[in-house]
Amino acid sequence: MTSAACASEELPPLARLALARSEVDRAAQHRNDEAWLAAAWASPGTQVLVVERGHALAAFSADTARLVFVAPAAAPDGIRFLLGEAADGTVFFGVNGPLPDTSTLSGAAAQIRRISLREVGPLLSDRDAGLLTHAVALANWHETFGHCPRCGAPTQPFASGHARRCPVDGSEHFPRVDPAMIVLVTDADDRCLLARNAMWPARRVSILAGFVEAGESAEQAVIREVAEETSITVSQISYLGSQPWPMPQSLMLGFRARAEAGTDITVDADEIAEAHWFSRDELRAAVASGEILLPPPVSIAHRIIESWYGSPLPGSW
Ligand SMILES: [Zn+2]
């Protein structure tokens, strides 16, 4: 066994995933406290993040970005959610509504742009990354799940936008999160299995991923998906970490697994266009030659591949 293979037995934990960072207390104890919420909304220091179809406004400088907030009085009408309270007492709300007109905002308006979580996640501070991920996840849910699954009536938000209630039958409904597993598969030589989804453009590759099905554990999903997509049988499954991926509503659960004896690949052509084993040297060479493109830093896939590779990854999408 090579030293690289020994090292890979213990991949480092996935610290500071771009969309798994936060700094603001969610202050869940205040979600049903109407007096506290009214006082917070009336406070001049309160900050409101407007989210429209998964997008918000951010101001860019150099290679960092910060979210653009508005005062409560300048926020549009829309579903309001309490995002939390910072250590300095600043309260943050989200509102699902039309984005502010950038020409009316103070500061360098030219640097302010409409952004998505995917685009800006790694550039934000811990505070802003957590606020935007929380707000986008809630906004996506309200936009999609506005009716009662029991009777079909339109439901109403409560708990500061963290739940909805049916006015007809009183049933309560909570944000939907779809668990998905994503797995780095290695073989006995510590090569990594990378695949191109049939829906992706040429050259893009990543590790295997798929939704956890009803009545299935995440580990069972790892075994099933890898077998379905590549015909590889895996064991030695270990958990690495998770990251919300509210595009629109996934929670990515990261794993590694070891291919058992056979490493011959037969892809499920409906889902996977191609899949190959890469050593670290082969990965470096394939990226350098332009043969493959690796996933972007915002993704847990990037970070899992990086933890196997052992140093910052070369070229990504
Ligand atoms: Zn109902």
mmCIF file of C-alpha atoms and ligand atoms in Angstrom:
data_model
loop_
_atom_site.group_PDB
_atom_site.id
_atom_site.type_symbol
_atom_site.label_atom_id
_atom_site.label_comp_id
_atom_site.label_asym_id
_atom_site.label_seq_id
_atom_site.Cartn_x
_atom_site.Cartn_y
_atom_site.Cartn_z
ATOM 1 C CA MET A 1 0.000 0.000 0.000
ATOM 2 C CA THR A 2 1.420 3.378 -0.946
ATOM 3 C CA SER A 3 1.703 6.254 1.489
ATOM 4 C CA ALA A 4 -0.937 8.143 -0.505
ATOM 5 C CA ALA A 5 -3.369 5.281 -0.028
ATOM 6 C CA CYS A 6 -2.641 5.244 3.708
ATOM 7 C CA ALA A 7 -3.273 8.977 3.934
ATOM 8 C CA SER A 8 -6.576 8.682 2.109
ATOM 9 C CA GLU A 9 -7.954 6.306 4.718
ATOM 10 C CA GLU A 10 -8.665 9.365 6.821
ATOM 11 C CA LEU A 11 -9.888 12.190 4.638
ATOM 12 C CA PRO A 12 -9.972 15.453 6.583
ATOM 13 C CA PRO A 13 -13.390 16.699 7.697
ATOM 14 C CA LEU A 14 -14.995 19.156 5.323
ATOM 15 C CA ALA A 15 -14.602 22.366 7.308
ATOM 16 C CA ARG A 16 -15.962 25.681 6.066
ATOM 17 C CA LEU A 17 -18.015 24.453 3.150
ATOM 18 C CA ALA A 18 -19.107 27.576 1.270
ATOM 19 C CA LEU A 19 -22.839 27.213 1.985
ATOM 20 C CA ALA A 20 -22.512 25.561 5.402
ATOM 21 C CA ARG A 21 -21.164 28.656 7.138
ATOM 22 C CA SER A 22 -23.081 30.992 9.424
ATOM 23 C CA GLU A 23 -22.538 33.570 12.106
ATOM 24 C CA VAL A 24 -26.029 34.844 12.939
ATOM 25 C CA ASP A 25 -28.114 33.098 15.588
ATOM 26 C CA ARG A 26 -31.380 31.989 13.986
ATOM 27 C CA ALA A 27 -33.267 33.228 17.067
ATOM 28 C CA ALA A 28 -35.968 30.599 16.648
ATOM 29 C CA GLN A 29 -37.377 31.502 20.081
ATOM 30 C CA HIS A 30 -38.634 34.797 18.624
ATOM 31 C CA ARG A 31 -40.397 33.405 15.537
ATOM 32 C CA ASN A 32 -43.813 33.436 17.185
ATOM 33 C CA ASP A 33 -43.277 36.501 19.380
ATOM 34 C CA GLU A 34 -45.267 39.125 17.475
ATOM 35 C CA ALA A 35 -44.334 41.981 19.846
ATOM 36 C CA TRP A 36 -40.618 41.212 19.531
ATOM 37 C CA LEU A 37 -40.916 40.871 15.745
ATOM 38 C CA ALA A 38 -42.783 44.186 15.429
ATOM 39 C CA ALA A 39 -40.168 45.977 17.543
ATOM 40 C CA ALA A 40 -37.364 44.444 15.499
ATOM 41 C CA TRP A 41 -39.021 45.468 12.217
ATOM 42 C CA ALA A 42 -39.408 49.025 13.554
ATOM 43 C CA SER A 43 -35.778 49.268 14.651
ATOM 44 C CA PRO A 44 -33.637 51.526 12.433
ATOM 45 C CA GLY A 45 -30.722 49.085 12.650
ATOM 46 C CA THR A 46 -32.658 46.135 11.237
ATOM 47 C CA GLN A 47 -31.394 44.766 7.923
ATOM 48 C CA VAL A 48 -33.581 43.197 5.260
ATOM 49 C CA LEU A 49 -32.327 40.861 2.547
ATOM 50 C CA VAL A 50 -34.636 40.813 -0.469
ATOM 51 C CA VAL A 51 -34.710 37.542 -2.420
ATOM 52 C CA GLU A 52 -36.371 37.186 -5.812
ATOM 53 C CA ARG A 53 -36.432 33.782 -7.518
ATOM 54 C CA GLY A 54 -33.248 32.619 -5.808
ATOM 55 C CA HIS A 55 -31.393 35.860 -6.418
ATOM 56 C CA ALA A 56 -30.323 38.764 -4.188
ATOM 57 C CA LEU A 57 -28.149 41.841 -4.614
ATOM 58 C CA ALA A 58 -24.457 41.833 -3.764
ATOM 59 C CA ALA A 59 -21.736 44.473 -3.932
ATOM 60 C CA PHE A 60 -18.417 43.343 -5.348
ATOM 61 C CA SER A 61 -14.934 44.593 -4.583
ATOM 62 C CA ALA A 62 -11.761 42.814 -5.613
ATOM 63 C CA ASP A 63 -12.486 39.090 -5.185
ATOM 64 C CA THR A 64 -14.994 39.384 -2.326
ATOM 65 C CA ALA A 65 -18.678 40.198 -2.220
ATOM 66 C CA ARG A 66 -21.102 41.376 0.455
ATOM 67 C CA LEU A 67 -24.858 41.222 0.478
ATOM 68 C CA VAL A 68 -26.820 44.413 -0.049
ATOM 69 C CA PHE A 69 -29.523 44.909 2.594
ATOM 70 C CA VAL A 70 -32.294 47.506 2.751
ATOM 71 C CA ALA A 71 -34.033 49.120 5.722
ATOM 72 C CA PRO A 72 -37.437 47.635 6.636
ATOM 73 C CA ALA A 73 -39.179 50.765 5.299
ATOM 74 C CA ALA A 74 -37.564 50.212 1.893
ATOM 75 C CA ALA A 75 -38.382 46.496 1.689
ATOM 76 C CA PRO A 76 -41.001 45.362 -0.852
ATOM 77 C CA ASP A 77 -44.219 43.626 0.113
ATOM 78 C CA GLY A 78 -43.759 39.885 0.293
ATOM 79 C CA ILE A 79 -43.419 36.945 2.625
ATOM 80 C CA ARG A 80 -41.232 38.026 5.516
ATOM 81 C CA PHE A 81 -38.931 35.663 7.402
ATOM 82 C CA LEU A 82 -36.809 36.188 10.482
ATOM 83 C CA LEU A 83 -33.250 35.155 9.568
ATOM 84 C CA GLY A 84 -31.806 35.816 13.009
ATOM 85 C CA GLU A 85 -30.027 38.136 15.387
ATOM 86 C CA ALA A 86 -26.298 38.888 15.278
ATOM 87 C CA ALA A 87 -24.090 39.085 18.378
ATOM 88 C CA ASP A 88 -24.207 42.897 18.186
ATOM 89 C CA GLY A 89 -28.024 42.822 18.347
ATOM 90 C CA THR A 90 -28.663 43.526 14.656
ATOM 91 C CA VAL A 91 -31.758 41.674 13.495
ATOM 92 C CA PHE A 92 -31.904 40.284 9.958
ATOM 93 C CA PHE A 93 -35.064 39.561 8.001
ATOM 94 C CA GLY A 94 -35.561 38.164 4.537
ATOM 95 C CA VAL A 95 -38.382 39.215 2.225
ATOM 96 C CA ASN A 96 -39.438 37.262 -0.833
ATOM 97 C CA GLY A 97 -40.205 40.012 -3.341
ATOM 98 C CA PRO A 98 -38.899 42.128 -6.220
ATOM 99 C CA LEU A 99 -35.266 43.190 -5.856
ATOM 100 C CA PRO A 100 -34.618 46.876 -5.090
ATOM 101 C CA ASP A 101 -33.746 49.145 -7.999
ATOM 102 C CA THR A 102 -29.956 49.368 -7.804
ATOM 103 C CA SER A 103 -30.004 52.977 -9.022
ATOM 104 C CA THR A 104 -31.740 54.002 -5.779
ATOM 105 C CA LEU A 105 -29.142 52.372 -3.544
ATOM 106 C CA SER A 106 -26.363 54.395 -1.981
ATOM 107 C CA GLY A 107 -22.736 53.470 -2.607
ATOM 108 C CA ALA A 108 -21.054 52.245 -5.731
ATOM 109 C CA ALA A 109 -24.167 51.123 -7.575
ATOM 110 C CA ALA A 110 -22.083 50.028 -10.541
ATOM 111 C CA GLN A 111 -20.535 47.327 -8.350
ATOM 112 C CA ILE A 112 -23.925 46.035 -7.202
ATOM 113 C CA ARG A 113 -25.290 43.094 -9.151
ATOM 114 C CA ARG A 114 -28.088 40.542 -9.012
ATOM 115 C CA ILE A 115 -26.458 37.283 -7.944
ATOM 116 C CA SER A 116 -27.257 33.666 -7.225
ATOM 117 C CA LEU A 117 -26.027 31.581 -4.323
ATOM 118 C CA ARG A 118 -24.091 29.360 -6.706
ATOM 119 C CA GLU A 119 -22.277 32.344 -8.173
ATOM 120 C CA VAL A 120 -21.437 34.283 -5.032
ATOM 121 C CA GLY A 121 -21.391 31.718 -2.184
ATOM 122 C CA PRO A 122 -17.609 31.327 -1.800
ATOM 123 C CA LEU A 123 -17.019 35.087 -2.066
ATOM 124 C CA LEU A 124 -19.235 35.973 0.904
ATOM 125 C CA SER A 125 -18.312 36.254 4.580
ATOM 126 C CA ASP A 126 -19.517 33.543 6.962
ATOM 127 C CA ARG A 127 -22.331 35.861 8.079
ATOM 128 C CA ASP A 128 -23.561 36.671 4.585
ATOM 129 C CA ALA A 129 -23.188 33.105 3.277
ATOM 130 C CA GLY A 130 -25.407 31.837 6.088
ATOM 131 C CA LEU A 131 -28.013 34.562 5.656
ATOM 132 C CA LEU A 132 -28.301 34.091 1.892
ATOM 133 C CA THR A 133 -28.475 30.287 2.094
ATOM 134 C CA HIS A 134 -31.194 30.493 4.759
ATOM 135 C CA ALA A 135 -33.187 33.127 2.861
ATOM 136 C CA VAL A 136 -32.985 31.416 -0.533
ATOM 137 C CA ALA A 137 -34.033 28.072 0.950
ATOM 138 C CA LEU A 138 -37.124 29.605 2.573
ATOM 139 C CA ALA A 139 -38.019 31.710 -0.453
ATOM 140 C CA ASN A 140 -37.801 28.681 -2.762
ATOM 141 C CA TRP A 141 -40.095 26.718 -0.477
ATOM 142 C CA HIS A 142 -42.741 29.456 -0.268
ATOM 143 C CA GLU A 143 -42.695 29.849 -4.051
ATOM 144 C CA THR A 144 -43.260 26.148 -4.646
ATOM 145 C CA PHE A 145 -45.315 24.774 -1.763
ATOM 146 C CA GLY A 146 -48.126 27.266 -1.283
ATOM 147 C CA HIS A 147 -51.012 24.815 -1.103
ATOM 148 C CA CYS A 148 -52.194 22.335 1.479
ATOM 149 C CA PRO A 149 -51.274 18.757 0.512
ATOM 150 C CA ARG A 150 -54.403 17.532 2.345
ATOM 151 C CA CYS A 151 -57.130 19.713 0.858
ATOM 152 C CA GLY A 152 -55.475 21.898 -1.764
ATOM 153 C CA ALA A 153 -56.340 25.224 -0.120
ATOM 154 C CA PRO A 154 -53.759 28.038 -0.246
ATOM 155 C CA THR A 155 -51.780 27.981 3.014
ATOM 156 C CA GLN A 156 -50.597 30.964 5.080
ATOM 157 C CA PRO A 157 -47.065 31.578 6.422
ATOM 158 C CA PHE A 158 -46.493 31.655 10.186
ATOM 159 C CA ALA A 159 -43.533 31.318 12.572
ATOM 160 C CA SER A 160 -41.812 34.188 10.775
ATOM 161 C CA GLY A 161 -41.931 32.398 7.466
ATOM 162 C CA HIS A 162 -40.573 29.089 8.782
ATOM 163 C CA ALA A 163 -43.871 27.233 8.488
ATOM 164 C CA ARG A 164 -47.256 27.426 6.714
ATOM 165 C CA ARG A 165 -50.714 26.603 7.998
ATOM 166 C CA CYS A 166 -53.881 25.582 6.178
ATOM 167 C CA PRO A 167 -56.808 27.884 7.069
ATOM 168 C CA VAL A 168 -59.311 25.132 6.230
ATOM 169 C CA ASP A 169 -58.086 22.129 8.215
ATOM 170 C CA GLY A 170 -55.440 23.737 10.426
ATOM 171 C CA SER A 171 -52.667 21.415 9.260
ATOM 172 C CA GLU A 172 -49.144 22.766 9.602
ATOM 173 C CA HIS A 173 -46.434 22.381 6.965
ATOM 174 C CA PHE A 174 -42.692 22.871 7.205
ATOM 175 C CA PRO A 175 -39.939 23.583 4.668
ATOM 176 C CA ARG A 176 -39.175 20.621 2.491
ATOM 177 C CA VAL A 177 -35.567 19.457 2.240
ATOM 178 C CA ASP A 178 -34.557 16.691 -0.180
ATOM 179 C CA PRO A 179 -31.556 14.641 1.002
ATOM 180 C CA ALA A 180 -29.085 13.680 -1.689
ATOM 181 C CA MET A 181 -25.886 11.729 -1.300
ATOM 182 C CA ILE A 182 -22.646 12.511 -3.071
ATOM 183 C CA VAL A 183 -19.768 10.076 -2.910
ATOM 184 C CA LEU A 184 -16.080 9.882 -3.696
ATOM 185 C CA VAL A 185 -15.368 6.310 -4.770
ATOM 186 C CA THR A 186 -11.778 5.109 -4.709
ATOM 187 C CA ASP A 187 -10.234 1.802 -5.734
ATOM 188 C CA ALA A 188 -7.443 -0.293 -4.217
ATOM 189 C CA ASP A 189 -4.855 1.953 -5.892
ATOM 190 C CA ASP A 190 -6.547 5.052 -4.422
ATOM 191 C CA ARG A 191 -7.731 6.220 -7.807
ATOM 192 C CA CYS A 192 -10.863 8.389 -7.817
ATOM 193 C CA LEU A 193 -13.982 7.688 -9.895
ATOM 194 C CA LEU A 194 -15.190 10.725 -11.869
ATOM 195 C CA ALA A 195 -18.170 10.780 -14.191
ATOM 196 C CA ARG A 196 -19.914 13.088 -16.624
ATOM 197 C CA ASN A 197 -23.669 13.360 -16.274
ATOM 198 C CA ALA A 198 -25.461 12.877 -19.595
ATOM 199 C CA MET A 199 -27.084 16.322 -19.171
ATOM 200 C CA TRP A 200 -23.758 18.150 -18.782
ATOM 201 C CA PRO A 201 -21.667 19.712 -21.536
ATOM 202 C CA ALA A 202 -18.550 17.926 -22.712
ATOM 203 C CA ARG A 203 -15.561 17.801 -20.352
ATOM 204 C CA ARG A 204 -17.428 18.503 -17.105
ATOM 205 C CA VAL A 205 -16.951 15.732 -14.569
ATOM 206 C CA SER A 206 -17.705 15.189 -10.893
ATOM 207 C CA ILE A 207 -18.121 12.463 -8.308
ATOM 208 C CA LEU A 208 -21.360 10.452 -8.265
ATOM 209 C CA ALA A 209 -24.503 11.839 -6.638
ATOM 210 C CA GLY A 210 -28.188 11.081 -6.378
ATOM 211 C CA PHE A 211 -31.289 11.580 -4.279
ATOM 212 C CA VAL A 212 -31.981 9.397 -1.283
ATOM 213 C CA GLU A 213 -35.201 7.546 -2.073
ATOM 214 C CA ALA A 214 -38.197 7.155 0.226
ATOM 215 C CA GLY A 215 -37.583 4.588 2.929
ATOM 216 C CA GLU A 216 -33.853 4.432 2.217
ATOM 217 C CA SER A 217 -30.813 5.386 4.315
ATOM 218 C CA ALA A 218 -28.153 7.663 2.872
ATOM 219 C CA GLU A 219 -25.666 4.767 2.973
ATOM 220 C CA GLN A 220 -28.087 2.541 1.064
ATOM 221 C CA ALA A 221 -28.468 5.296 -1.514
ATOM 222 C CA VAL A 222 -24.673 5.427 -1.924
ATOM 223 C CA ILE A 223 -24.509 1.710 -2.690
ATOM 224 C CA ARG A 224 -27.547 1.781 -4.999
ATOM 225 C CA GLU A 225 -26.605 4.885 -6.992
ATOM 226 C CA VAL A 226 -22.991 3.856 -7.573
ATOM 227 C CA ALA A 227 -24.123 0.411 -8.730
ATOM 228 C CA GLU A 228 -26.878 1.828 -10.963
ATOM 229 C CA GLU A 229 -24.702 4.464 -12.576
ATOM 230 C CA THR A 230 -21.415 2.595 -13.000
ATOM 231 C CA SER A 231 -22.005 -1.077 -12.042
ATOM 232 C CA ILE A 232 -19.345 -0.692 -9.315
ATOM 233 C CA THR A 233 -20.006 -2.346 -5.933
ATOM 234 C CA VAL A 234 -18.840 -0.260 -2.963
ATOM 235 C CA SER A 235 -18.260 -0.856 0.741
ATOM 236 C CA GLN A 236 -16.404 0.914 3.596
ATOM 237 C CA ILE A 237 -18.782 3.854 3.403
ATOM 238 C CA SER A 238 -17.919 6.763 5.656
ATOM 239 C CA TYR A 239 -19.576 10.129 6.175
ATOM 240 C CA LEU A 240 -17.619 13.318 5.439
ATOM 241 C CA GLY A 241 -20.011 16.224 6.006
ATOM 242 C CA SER A 242 -23.041 18.011 4.576
ATOM 243 C CA GLN A 243 -23.969 21.220 2.820
ATOM 244 C CA PRO A 244 -27.375 22.724 2.070
ATOM 245 C CA TRP A 245 -27.895 23.175 -1.665
ATOM 246 C CA PRO A 246 -31.190 25.070 -1.901
ATOM 247 C CA MET A 247 -31.354 25.012 -5.672
ATOM 248 C CA PRO A 248 -34.127 24.403 -5.119
ATOM 249 C CA GLN A 249 -34.191 22.312 -1.916
ATOM 250 C CA SER A 250 -31.427 19.731 -1.531
ATOM 251 C CA LEU A 251 -29.219 18.814 1.382
ATOM 252 C CA MET A 252 -26.026 17.230 0.074
ATOM 253 C CA LEU A 253 -24.650 14.458 2.290
ATOM 254 C CA GLY A 254 -21.004 13.770 1.466
ATOM 255 C CA PHE A 255 -19.477 10.289 1.689
ATOM 256 C CA ARG A 256 -16.497 8.313 0.570
ATOM 257 C CA ALA A 257 -16.619 4.644 -0.335
ATOM 258 C CA ARG A 258 -14.271 1.959 -1.547
ATOM 259 C CA ALA A 259 -14.832 -0.083 -4.695
ATOM 260 C CA GLU A 260 -14.739 -3.776 -3.971
ATOM 261 C CA ALA A 261 -12.773 -6.149 -6.181
ATOM 262 C CA GLY A 262 -14.121 -5.192 -9.600
ATOM 263 C CA THR A 263 -13.301 -1.782 -11.021
ATOM 264 C CA ASP A 264 -14.627 -2.323 -14.533
ATOM 265 C CA ILE A 265 -17.167 0.380 -15.286
ATOM 266 C CA THR A 266 -20.430 -0.035 -17.166
ATOM 267 C CA VAL A 267 -22.280 3.261 -17.218
ATOM 268 C CA ASP A 268 -26.029 3.723 -17.167
ATOM 269 C CA ALA A 269 -26.128 5.701 -20.402
ATOM 270 C CA ASP A 270 -29.404 7.413 -19.501
ATOM 271 C CA GLU A 271 -27.790 9.198 -16.563
ATOM 272 C CA ILE A 272 -24.026 8.985 -17.052
ATOM 273 C CA ALA A 273 -22.284 9.724 -20.340
ATOM 274 C CA GLU A 274 -18.890 8.428 -19.209
ATOM 275 C CA ALA A 275 -16.971 7.510 -16.066
ATOM 276 C CA HIS A 276 -13.274 6.865 -15.524
ATOM 277 C CA TRP A 277 -10.731 6.192 -12.785
ATOM 278 C CA PHE A 278 -8.113 8.877 -12.162
ATOM 279 C CA SER A 279 -4.912 8.806 -10.135
ATOM 280 C CA ARG A 280 -3.827 12.177 -8.800
ATOM 281 C CA ASP A 281 -1.241 12.497 -11.577
ATOM 282 C CA GLU A 282 -3.818 11.542 -14.198
ATOM 283 C CA LEU A 283 -6.252 14.090 -12.782
ATOM 284 C CA ARG A 284 -3.646 16.840 -12.883
ATOM 285 C CA ALA A 285 -2.714 15.958 -16.463
ATOM 286 C CA ALA A 286 -6.345 15.726 -17.627
ATOM 287 C CA VAL A 287 -7.124 19.165 -16.210
ATOM 288 C CA ALA A 288 -3.938 20.667 -17.644
ATOM 289 C CA SER A 289 -4.700 19.320 -21.117
ATOM 290 C CA GLY A 290 -8.287 20.591 -20.978
ATOM 291 C CA GLU A 291 -9.678 17.069 -21.163
ATOM 292 C CA ILE A 292 -11.800 17.557 -18.032
ATOM 293 C CA LEU A 293 -13.226 20.400 -15.944
ATOM 294 C CA LEU A 294 -13.775 19.879 -12.208
ATOM 295 C CA PRO A 295 -16.773 21.223 -10.212
ATOM 296 C CA PRO A 296 -16.768 24.803 -8.859
ATOM 297 C CA PRO A 297 -15.519 25.709 -5.349
ATOM 298 C CA VAL A 298 -19.066 26.425 -4.103
ATOM 299 C CA SER A 299 -19.925 22.725 -4.421
ATOM 300 C CA ILE A 300 -19.341 20.022 -1.848
ATOM 301 C CA ALA A 301 -18.127 17.897 -4.784
ATOM 302 C CA HIS A 302 -15.174 20.226 -5.285
ATOM 303 C CA ARG A 303 -14.258 20.053 -1.615
ATOM 304 C CA ILE A 304 -14.552 16.271 -1.418
ATOM 305 C CA ILE A 305 -12.359 15.768 -4.497
ATOM 306 C CA GLU A 306 -9.912 18.284 -3.044
ATOM 307 C CA SER A 307 -9.732 16.393 0.262
ATOM 308 C CA TRP A 308 -8.722 13.277 -1.683
ATOM 309 C CA TYR A 309 -6.349 15.162 -3.995
ATOM 310 C CA GLY A 310 -4.525 16.657 -1.034
ATOM 311 C CA SER A 311 -4.097 20.234 -2.239
ATOM 312 C CA PRO A 312 -6.129 22.946 -4.010
ATOM 313 C CA LEU A 313 -7.690 21.596 -7.187
ATOM 314 C CA PRO A 314 -6.696 22.753 -10.637
ATOM 315 C CA GLY A 315 -9.294 24.132 -13.106
ATOM 316 C CA SER A 316 -13.014 24.043 -12.374
ATOM 317 C CA TRP A 317 -16.148 24.942 -14.308
HETATM 318 ZN ZN ZN B 1 -55.869 21.955 4.093
#
